[in-house]
Short mmCIF file of C-alpha atoms in Angstrom, two decimals:
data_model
loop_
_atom_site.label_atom_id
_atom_site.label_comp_id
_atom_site.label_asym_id
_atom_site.label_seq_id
_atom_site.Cartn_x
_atom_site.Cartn_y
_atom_site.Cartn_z
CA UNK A 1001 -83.43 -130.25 1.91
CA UNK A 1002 -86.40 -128.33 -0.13
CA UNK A 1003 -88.51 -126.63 2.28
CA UNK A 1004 -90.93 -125.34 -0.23
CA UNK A 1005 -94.17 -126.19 -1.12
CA UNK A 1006 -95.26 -129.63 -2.80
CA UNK A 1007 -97.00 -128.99 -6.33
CA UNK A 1008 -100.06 -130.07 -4.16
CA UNK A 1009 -99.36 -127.64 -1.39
CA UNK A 1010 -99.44 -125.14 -4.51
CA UNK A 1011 -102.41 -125.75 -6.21
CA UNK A 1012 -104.36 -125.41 -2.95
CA UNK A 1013 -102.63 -121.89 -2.09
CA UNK A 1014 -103.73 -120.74 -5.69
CA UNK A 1015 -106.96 -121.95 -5.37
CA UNK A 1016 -107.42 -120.45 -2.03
CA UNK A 1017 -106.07 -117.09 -2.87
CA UNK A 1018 -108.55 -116.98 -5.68
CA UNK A 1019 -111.80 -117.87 -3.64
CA UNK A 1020 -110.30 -114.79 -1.25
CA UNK A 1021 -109.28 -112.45 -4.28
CA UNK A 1022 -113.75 -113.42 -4.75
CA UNK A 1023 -114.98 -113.54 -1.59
CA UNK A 1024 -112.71 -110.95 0.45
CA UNK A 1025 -111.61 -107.79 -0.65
CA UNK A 1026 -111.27 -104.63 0.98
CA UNK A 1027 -115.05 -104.05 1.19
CA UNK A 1028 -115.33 -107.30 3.06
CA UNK A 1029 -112.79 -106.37 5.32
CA UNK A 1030 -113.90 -102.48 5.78
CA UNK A 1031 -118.07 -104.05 6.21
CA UNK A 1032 -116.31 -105.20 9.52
CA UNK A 1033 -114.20 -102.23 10.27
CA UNK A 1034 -116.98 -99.69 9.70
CA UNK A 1035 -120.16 -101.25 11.55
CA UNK A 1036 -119.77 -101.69 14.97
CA UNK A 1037 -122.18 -104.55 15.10
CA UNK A 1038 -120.41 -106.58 13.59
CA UNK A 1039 -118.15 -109.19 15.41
CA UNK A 1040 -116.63 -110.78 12.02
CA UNK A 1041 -118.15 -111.61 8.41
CA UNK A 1042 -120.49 -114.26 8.55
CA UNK A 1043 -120.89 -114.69 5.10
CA UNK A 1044 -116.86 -115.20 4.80
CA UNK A 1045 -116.93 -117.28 7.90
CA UNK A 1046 -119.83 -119.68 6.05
CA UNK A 1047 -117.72 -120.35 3.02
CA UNK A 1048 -114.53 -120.62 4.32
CA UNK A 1049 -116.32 -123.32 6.19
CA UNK A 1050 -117.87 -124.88 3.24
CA UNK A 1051 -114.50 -124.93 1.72
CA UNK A 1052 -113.18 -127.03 4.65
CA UNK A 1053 -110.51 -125.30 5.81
CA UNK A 1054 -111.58 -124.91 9.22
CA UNK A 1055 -110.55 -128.99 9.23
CA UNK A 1056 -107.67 -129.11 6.95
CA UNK A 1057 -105.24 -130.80 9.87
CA UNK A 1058 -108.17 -131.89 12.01
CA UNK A 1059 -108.42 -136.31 11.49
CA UNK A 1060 -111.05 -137.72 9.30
CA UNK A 1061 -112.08 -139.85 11.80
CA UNK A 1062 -113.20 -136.14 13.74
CA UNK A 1063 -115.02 -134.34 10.23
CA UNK A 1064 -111.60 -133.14 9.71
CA UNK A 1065 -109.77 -133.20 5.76
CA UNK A 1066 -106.94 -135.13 7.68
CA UNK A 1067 -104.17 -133.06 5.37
CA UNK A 1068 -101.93 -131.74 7.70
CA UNK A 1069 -99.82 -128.77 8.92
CA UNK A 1070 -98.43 -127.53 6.00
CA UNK A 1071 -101.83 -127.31 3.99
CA UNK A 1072 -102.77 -125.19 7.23
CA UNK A 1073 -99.50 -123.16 6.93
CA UNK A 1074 -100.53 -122.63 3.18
CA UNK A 1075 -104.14 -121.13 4.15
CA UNK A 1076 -102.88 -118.79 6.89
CA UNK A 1077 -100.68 -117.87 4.25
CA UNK A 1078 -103.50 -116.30 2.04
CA UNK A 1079 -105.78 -115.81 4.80
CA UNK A 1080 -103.38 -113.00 6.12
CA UNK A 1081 -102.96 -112.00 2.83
CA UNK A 1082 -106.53 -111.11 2.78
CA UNK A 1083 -106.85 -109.63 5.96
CA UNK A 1084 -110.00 -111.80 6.11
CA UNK A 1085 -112.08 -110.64 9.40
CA UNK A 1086 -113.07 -114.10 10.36
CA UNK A 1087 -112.13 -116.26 14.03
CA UNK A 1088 -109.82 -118.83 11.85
CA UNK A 1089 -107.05 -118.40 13.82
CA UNK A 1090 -108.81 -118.36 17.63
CA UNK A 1091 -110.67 -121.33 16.36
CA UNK A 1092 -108.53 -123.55 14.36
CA UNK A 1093 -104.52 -122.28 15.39
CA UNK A 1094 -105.71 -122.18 19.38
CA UNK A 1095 -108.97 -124.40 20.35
CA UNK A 1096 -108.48 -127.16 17.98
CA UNK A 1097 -104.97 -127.51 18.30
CA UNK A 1098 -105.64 -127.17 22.20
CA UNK A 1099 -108.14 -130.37 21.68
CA UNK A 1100 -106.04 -132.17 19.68
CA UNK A 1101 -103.20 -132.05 21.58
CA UNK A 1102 -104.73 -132.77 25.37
CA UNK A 1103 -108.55 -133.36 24.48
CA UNK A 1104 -110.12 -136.40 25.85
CA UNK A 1105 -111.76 -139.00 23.28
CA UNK A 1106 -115.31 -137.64 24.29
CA UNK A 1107 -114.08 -133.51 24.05
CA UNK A 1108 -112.90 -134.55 21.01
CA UNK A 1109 -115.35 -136.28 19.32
CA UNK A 1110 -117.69 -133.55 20.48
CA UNK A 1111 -116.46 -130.59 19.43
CA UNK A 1112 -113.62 -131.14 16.25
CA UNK A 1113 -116.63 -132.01 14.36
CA UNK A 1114 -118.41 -129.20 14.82
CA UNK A 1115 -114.88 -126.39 14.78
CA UNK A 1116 -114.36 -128.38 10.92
CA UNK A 1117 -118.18 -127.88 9.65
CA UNK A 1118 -117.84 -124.26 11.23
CA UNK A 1119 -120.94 -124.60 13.66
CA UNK A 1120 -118.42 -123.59 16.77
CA UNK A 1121 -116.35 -120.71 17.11
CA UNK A 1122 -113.36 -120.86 19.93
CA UNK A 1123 -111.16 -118.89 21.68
CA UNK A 1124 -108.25 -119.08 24.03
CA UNK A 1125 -108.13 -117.36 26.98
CA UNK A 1126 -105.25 -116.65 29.31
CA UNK A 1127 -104.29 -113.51 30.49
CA UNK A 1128 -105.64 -111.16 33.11
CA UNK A 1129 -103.62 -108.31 32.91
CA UNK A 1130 -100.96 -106.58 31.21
CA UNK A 1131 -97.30 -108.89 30.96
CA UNK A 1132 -95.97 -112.55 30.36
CA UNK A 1133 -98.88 -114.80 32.12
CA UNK A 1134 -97.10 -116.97 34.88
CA UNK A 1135 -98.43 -118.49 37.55
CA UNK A 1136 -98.39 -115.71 40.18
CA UNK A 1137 -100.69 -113.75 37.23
CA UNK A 1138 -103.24 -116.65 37.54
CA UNK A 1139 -106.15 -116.19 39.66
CA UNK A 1140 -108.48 -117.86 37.92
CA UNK A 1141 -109.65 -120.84 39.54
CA UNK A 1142 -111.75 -124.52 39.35
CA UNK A 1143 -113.44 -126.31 41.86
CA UNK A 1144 -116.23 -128.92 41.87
CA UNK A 1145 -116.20 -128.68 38.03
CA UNK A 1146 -117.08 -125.15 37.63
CA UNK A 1147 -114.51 -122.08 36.76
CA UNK A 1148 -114.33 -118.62 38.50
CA UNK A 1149 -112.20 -115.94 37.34
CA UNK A 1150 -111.76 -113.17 34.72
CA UNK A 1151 -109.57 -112.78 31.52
CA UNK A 1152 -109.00 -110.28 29.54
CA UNK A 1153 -108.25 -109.39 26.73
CA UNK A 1154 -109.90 -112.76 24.84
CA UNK A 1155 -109.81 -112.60 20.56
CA UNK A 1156 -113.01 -113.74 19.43
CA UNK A 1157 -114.22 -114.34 22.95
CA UNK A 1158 -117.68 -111.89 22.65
CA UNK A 1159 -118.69 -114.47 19.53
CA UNK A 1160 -116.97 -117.86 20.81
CA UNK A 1161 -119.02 -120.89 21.70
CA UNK A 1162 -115.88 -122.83 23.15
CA UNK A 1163 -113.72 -121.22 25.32
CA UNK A 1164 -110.54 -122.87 26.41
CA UNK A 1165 -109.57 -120.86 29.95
CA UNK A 1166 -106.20 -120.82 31.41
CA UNK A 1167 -106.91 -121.91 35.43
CA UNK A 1168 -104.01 -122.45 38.13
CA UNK A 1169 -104.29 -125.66 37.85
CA UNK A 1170 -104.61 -126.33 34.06
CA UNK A 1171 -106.78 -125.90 31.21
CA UNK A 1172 -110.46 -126.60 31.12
CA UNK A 1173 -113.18 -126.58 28.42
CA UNK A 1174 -116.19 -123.77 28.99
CA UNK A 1175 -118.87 -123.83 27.00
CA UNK A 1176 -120.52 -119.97 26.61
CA UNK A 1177 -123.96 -120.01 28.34
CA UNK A 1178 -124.67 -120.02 32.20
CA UNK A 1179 -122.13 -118.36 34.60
CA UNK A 1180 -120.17 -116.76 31.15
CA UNK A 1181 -120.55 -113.05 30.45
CA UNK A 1182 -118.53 -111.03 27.25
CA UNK A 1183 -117.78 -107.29 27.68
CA UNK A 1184 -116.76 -106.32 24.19
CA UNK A 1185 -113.72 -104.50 23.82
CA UNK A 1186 -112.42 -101.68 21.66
CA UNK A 1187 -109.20 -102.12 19.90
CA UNK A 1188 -106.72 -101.11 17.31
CA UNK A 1189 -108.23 -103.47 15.23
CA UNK A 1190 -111.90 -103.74 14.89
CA UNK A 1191 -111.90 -106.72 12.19
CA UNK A 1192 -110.83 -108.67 14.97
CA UNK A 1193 -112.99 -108.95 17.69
CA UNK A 1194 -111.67 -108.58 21.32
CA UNK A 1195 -113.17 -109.44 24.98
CA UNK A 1196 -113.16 -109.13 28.59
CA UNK A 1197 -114.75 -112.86 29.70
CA UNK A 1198 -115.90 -113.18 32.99
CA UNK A 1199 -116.44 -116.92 34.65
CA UNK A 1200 -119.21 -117.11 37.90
CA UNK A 1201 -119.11 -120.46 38.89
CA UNK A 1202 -119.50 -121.60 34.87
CA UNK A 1203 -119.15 -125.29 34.42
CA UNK A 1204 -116.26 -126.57 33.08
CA UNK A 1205 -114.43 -129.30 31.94
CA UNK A 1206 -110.57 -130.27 32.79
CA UNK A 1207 -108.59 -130.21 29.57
CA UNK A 1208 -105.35 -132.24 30.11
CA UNK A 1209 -102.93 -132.80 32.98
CA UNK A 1210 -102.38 -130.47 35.99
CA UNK A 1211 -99.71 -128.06 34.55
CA UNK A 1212 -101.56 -125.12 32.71
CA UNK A 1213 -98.67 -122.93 31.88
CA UNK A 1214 -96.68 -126.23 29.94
CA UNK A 1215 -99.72 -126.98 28.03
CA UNK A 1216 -100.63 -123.09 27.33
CA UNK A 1217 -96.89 -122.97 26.14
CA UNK A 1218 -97.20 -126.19 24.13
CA UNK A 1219 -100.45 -124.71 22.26
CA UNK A 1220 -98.95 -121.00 21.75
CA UNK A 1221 -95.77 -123.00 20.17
CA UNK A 1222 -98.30 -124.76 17.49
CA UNK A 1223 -100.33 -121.38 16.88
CA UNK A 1224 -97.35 -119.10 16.73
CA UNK A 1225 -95.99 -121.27 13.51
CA UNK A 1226 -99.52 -120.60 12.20
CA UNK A 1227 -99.36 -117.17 12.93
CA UNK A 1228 -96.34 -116.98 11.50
CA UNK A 1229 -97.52 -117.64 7.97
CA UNK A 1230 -100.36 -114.68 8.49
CA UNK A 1231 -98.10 -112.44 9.25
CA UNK A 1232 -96.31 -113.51 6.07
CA UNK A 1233 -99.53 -113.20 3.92
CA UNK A 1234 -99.98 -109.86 4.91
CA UNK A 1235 -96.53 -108.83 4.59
CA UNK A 1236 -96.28 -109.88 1.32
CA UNK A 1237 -99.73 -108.11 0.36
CA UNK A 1238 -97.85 -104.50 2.33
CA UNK A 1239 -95.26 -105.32 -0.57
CA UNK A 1240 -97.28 -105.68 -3.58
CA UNK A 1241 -99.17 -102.79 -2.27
CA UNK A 1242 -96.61 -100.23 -2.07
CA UNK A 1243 -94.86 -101.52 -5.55
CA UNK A 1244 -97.80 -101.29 -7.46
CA UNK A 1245 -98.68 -97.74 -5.64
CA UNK A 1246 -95.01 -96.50 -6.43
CA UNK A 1247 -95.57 -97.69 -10.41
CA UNK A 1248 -98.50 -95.94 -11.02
CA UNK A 1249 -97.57 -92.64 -8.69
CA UNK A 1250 -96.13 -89.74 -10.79
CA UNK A 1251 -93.92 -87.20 -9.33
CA UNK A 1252 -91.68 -84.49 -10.80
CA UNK A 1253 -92.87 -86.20 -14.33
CA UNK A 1254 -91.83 -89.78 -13.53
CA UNK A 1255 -92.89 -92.85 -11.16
CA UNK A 1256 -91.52 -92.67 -7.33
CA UNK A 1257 -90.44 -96.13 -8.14
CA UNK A 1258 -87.57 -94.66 -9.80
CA UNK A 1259 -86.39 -92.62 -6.56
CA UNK A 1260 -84.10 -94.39 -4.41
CA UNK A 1261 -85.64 -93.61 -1.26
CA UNK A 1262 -88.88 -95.56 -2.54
CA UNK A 1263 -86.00 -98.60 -3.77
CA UNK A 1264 -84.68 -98.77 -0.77
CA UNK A 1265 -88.22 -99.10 1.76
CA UNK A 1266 -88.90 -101.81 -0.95
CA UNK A 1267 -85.69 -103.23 -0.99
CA UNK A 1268 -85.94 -103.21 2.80
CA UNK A 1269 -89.31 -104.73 2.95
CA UNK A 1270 -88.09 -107.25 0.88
CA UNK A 1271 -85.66 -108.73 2.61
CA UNK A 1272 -87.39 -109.20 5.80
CA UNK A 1273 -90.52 -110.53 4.24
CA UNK A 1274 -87.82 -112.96 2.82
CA UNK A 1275 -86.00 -113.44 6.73
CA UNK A 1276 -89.61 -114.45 8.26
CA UNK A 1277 -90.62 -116.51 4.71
CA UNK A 1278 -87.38 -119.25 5.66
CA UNK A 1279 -87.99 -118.95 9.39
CA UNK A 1280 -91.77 -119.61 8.69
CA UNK A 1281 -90.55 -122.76 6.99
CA UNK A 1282 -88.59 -124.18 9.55
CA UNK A 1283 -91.36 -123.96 11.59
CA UNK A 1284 -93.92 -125.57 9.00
CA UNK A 1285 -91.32 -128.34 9.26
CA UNK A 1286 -90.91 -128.73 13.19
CA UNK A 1287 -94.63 -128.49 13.39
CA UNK A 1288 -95.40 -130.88 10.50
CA UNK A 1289 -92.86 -133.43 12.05
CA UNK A 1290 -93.38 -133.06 15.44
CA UNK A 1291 -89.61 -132.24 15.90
CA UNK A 1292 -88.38 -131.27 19.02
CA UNK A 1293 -86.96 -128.35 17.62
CA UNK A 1294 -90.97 -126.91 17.59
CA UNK A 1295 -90.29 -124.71 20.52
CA UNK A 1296 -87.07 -123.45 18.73
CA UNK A 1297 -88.86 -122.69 15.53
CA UNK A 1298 -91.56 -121.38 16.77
CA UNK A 1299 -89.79 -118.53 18.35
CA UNK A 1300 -87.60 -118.04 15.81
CA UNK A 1301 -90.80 -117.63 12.98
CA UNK A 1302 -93.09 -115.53 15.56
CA UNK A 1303 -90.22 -112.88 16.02
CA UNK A 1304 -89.13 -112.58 12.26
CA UNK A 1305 -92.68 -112.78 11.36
CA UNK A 1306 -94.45 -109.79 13.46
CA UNK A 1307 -90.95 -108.17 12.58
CA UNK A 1308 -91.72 -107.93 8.77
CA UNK A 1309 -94.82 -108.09 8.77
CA UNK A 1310 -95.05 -104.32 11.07
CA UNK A 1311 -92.63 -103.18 9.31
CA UNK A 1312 -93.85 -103.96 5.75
CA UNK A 1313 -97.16 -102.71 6.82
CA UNK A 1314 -95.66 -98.89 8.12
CA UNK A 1315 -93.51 -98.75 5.29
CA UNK A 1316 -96.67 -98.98 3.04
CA UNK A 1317 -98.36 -96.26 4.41
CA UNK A 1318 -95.09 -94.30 3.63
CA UNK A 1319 -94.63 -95.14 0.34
CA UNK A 1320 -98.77 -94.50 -0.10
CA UNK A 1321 -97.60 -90.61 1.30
CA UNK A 1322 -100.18 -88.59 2.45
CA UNK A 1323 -103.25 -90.58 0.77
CA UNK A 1324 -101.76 -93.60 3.10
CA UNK A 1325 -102.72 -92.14 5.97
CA UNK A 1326 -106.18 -91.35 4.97
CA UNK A 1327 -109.18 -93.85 5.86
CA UNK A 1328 -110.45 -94.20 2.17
CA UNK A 1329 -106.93 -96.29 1.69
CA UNK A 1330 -106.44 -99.76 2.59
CA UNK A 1331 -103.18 -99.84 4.00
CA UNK A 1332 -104.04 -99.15 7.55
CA UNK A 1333 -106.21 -102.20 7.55
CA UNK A 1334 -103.18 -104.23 7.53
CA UNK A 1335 -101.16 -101.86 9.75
CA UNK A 1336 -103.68 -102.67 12.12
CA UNK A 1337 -103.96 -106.81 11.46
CA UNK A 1338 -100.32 -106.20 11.91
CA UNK A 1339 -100.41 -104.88 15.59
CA UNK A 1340 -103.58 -107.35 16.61
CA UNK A 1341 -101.69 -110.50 15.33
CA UNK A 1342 -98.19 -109.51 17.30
CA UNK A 1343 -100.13 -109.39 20.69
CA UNK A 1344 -101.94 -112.82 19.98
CA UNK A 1345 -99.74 -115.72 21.96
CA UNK A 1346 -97.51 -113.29 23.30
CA UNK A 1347 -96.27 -109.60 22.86
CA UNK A 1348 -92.81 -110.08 20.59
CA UNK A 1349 -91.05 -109.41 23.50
CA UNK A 1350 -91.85 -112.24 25.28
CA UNK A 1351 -91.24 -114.40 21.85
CA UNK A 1352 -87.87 -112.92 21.93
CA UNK A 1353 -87.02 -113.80 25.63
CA UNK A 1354 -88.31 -117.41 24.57
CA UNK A 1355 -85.81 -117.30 21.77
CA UNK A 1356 -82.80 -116.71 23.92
CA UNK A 1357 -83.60 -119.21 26.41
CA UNK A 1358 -84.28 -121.73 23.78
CA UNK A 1359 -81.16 -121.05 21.86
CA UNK A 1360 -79.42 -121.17 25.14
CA UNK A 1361 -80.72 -124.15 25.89
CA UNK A 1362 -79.42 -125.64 22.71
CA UNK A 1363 -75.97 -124.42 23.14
CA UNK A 1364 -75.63 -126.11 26.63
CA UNK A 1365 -77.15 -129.59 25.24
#
């Protein structure tokens, strides 16, 4: 079975790495980093749009391209690559998926149109405080159809126009306005924007059934495949990074390429990028398919991914030496996309225990 790309697949990863090689480069991503004011590139966030990415597995008959989940695996791809400093994933991996999956005709036929064309930004919120969210965690509640509660932290939730919240008795649509306030919070990673939401009586709409935690789960297994291939991206960037670094870095009158310790961290980076590249593609597959292995694969990609994609990113400040530690050097922007995108979902932890049970589960079939 090939689990590789299509020639189609292909020509829309090159094209889309070259629109991000033009529209986002390291000054893109540091304009984020270095102003405080600024939530996520807007300019970025426009085109991307105007591309229509933000729709590539959303229907037609909702604004969307109607391609599917492996064109969507292909962007992340080169969207983590590029470190890009936009809410593609909180909108299009979490809320859309969340909509397609248990949205109502009306939800849908509200709001897909408007995540595809880029006019609303979403985020996902579940937890209220440190540790695995469970039911006992959940205090959040809905009655009459309004929504009390806090959560924190929420990616993208200070700039978010749709917020899908995590109640204890399922998931419900908030729109940001009356009865929703953001606290923004400071994090590792500033290119990603981070909040503590609070919910006073806010109105809200039920989105599917009664059990919150199945469909949360259900949603996180979709988004961590997408993740996945992020994670990936910038992995593989860590890599090129820290080759081309060790080419054109003289010491003792020839390259630090040609030392073994530098062989090795590449060598090493190599073959984990390569461990989370074949996981990632089972999971393009179970997601693509619908296969009931999804929950299986999903695990399996998350954990590999934020694996290699950590690792690639500290080993590239190594091989960069002292310069990689400095803030004129990019490498620390993906050290800290790195850490932000492992805590999305679900710390790896929590991936891994999902991974046992899953594989256990499996085994007793």
């Amino acid at each position: 079975m090939n689990f590789d790309y299509s020639d189609d697949q292909k020509m829309l990863k090159d094209e889309a790495r070259r629109f991000l090689a033009a529209k986002c480069d390291a000054k893109v991503v540091r304009g984020v980093l270095d102003h405080d004011d600024r939530a996520y590139d807007a300019a970025l966030w426009k085109a991307v749009a105007e591309q229509g990415w933000l729709g590539t597995a959303i229907p037609e008959a909702y604004g969307g391209l109607g391609l599917g989940h492996v064109e969507l695996c292909a962007l992340a791809e080169e969207l983590g690559r590029a470190c890009a400093p936009i809410p593609f994933a909180s909108t299009v991996y979490f809320v859309a998926e969340a909509l397609m999956l248990f949205g109502s005709e009306a939800q849908k036929a509200k709001w897909l149109p408007r995540i595809a064309t880029g006019e609303a930004i979403g985020a996902f919120a579940t937890s209220e405080r440190a540790g695995p969210v469970t039911q006992a965690s959940l205090h959040t509640v809905a009655t009459g159809g309004t929504l009390s509660g806090e959560k924190i932290p929420v990616t993208d939730g200070d700039v978010a126009d749709l917020i899908v919240v995590l109640a204890k008795d399922g998931l419900y649509l908030v729109e940001k306005g009356a009865g929703v306030s953001a606290e923004v919070l400071r994090t590792l990673d500033p290119t990603r924007s981070a909040a503590k939401l609070v919910f006073d009586s806010a109105p809200a709409e039920r989105l599917g059934g009664d059990d919150g935690i199945v469909a949360m789960q259900a949603v996180f297994d979709r988004a961590a495949v997408l993740l996945a291939f992020e994670q990936l991206g910038g992995a593989d960037r860590c890599l090129e990074m820290a080759k081309d670094y060790a080419l054109e870095r003289f010491a003792f009158g020839r390259a630090i390429a040609g030392y073994q310790a530098i062989k090795h961290k590449l060598a090493d980076i190599y073959v984990k990028n390569e461990i989370a590249r074949s996981n990632a593609y089972y999971g393009a597959w179970a997601l693509n398919t619908a296969a009931a292995e999804l929950p299986l694969a999903a695990a399996t990609a998350r954990v590999a991914a934020s694996e290699a994609f950590w690792f690639a990113s500290k080993e590239n400040i190594q091989t960069h030496g002292g310069i990689g530690f400095t803030w004129e050097a990019d490498p620390q922007l993906y050290y800290r996309r790195s850490r932000q995108l492992s805590l999305v979902a679900g710390a790896p932890a929590t991936w891994r225990e999902r991974l046992v049970s899953q594989l256990e589960m499996r085994n007793a079939a």
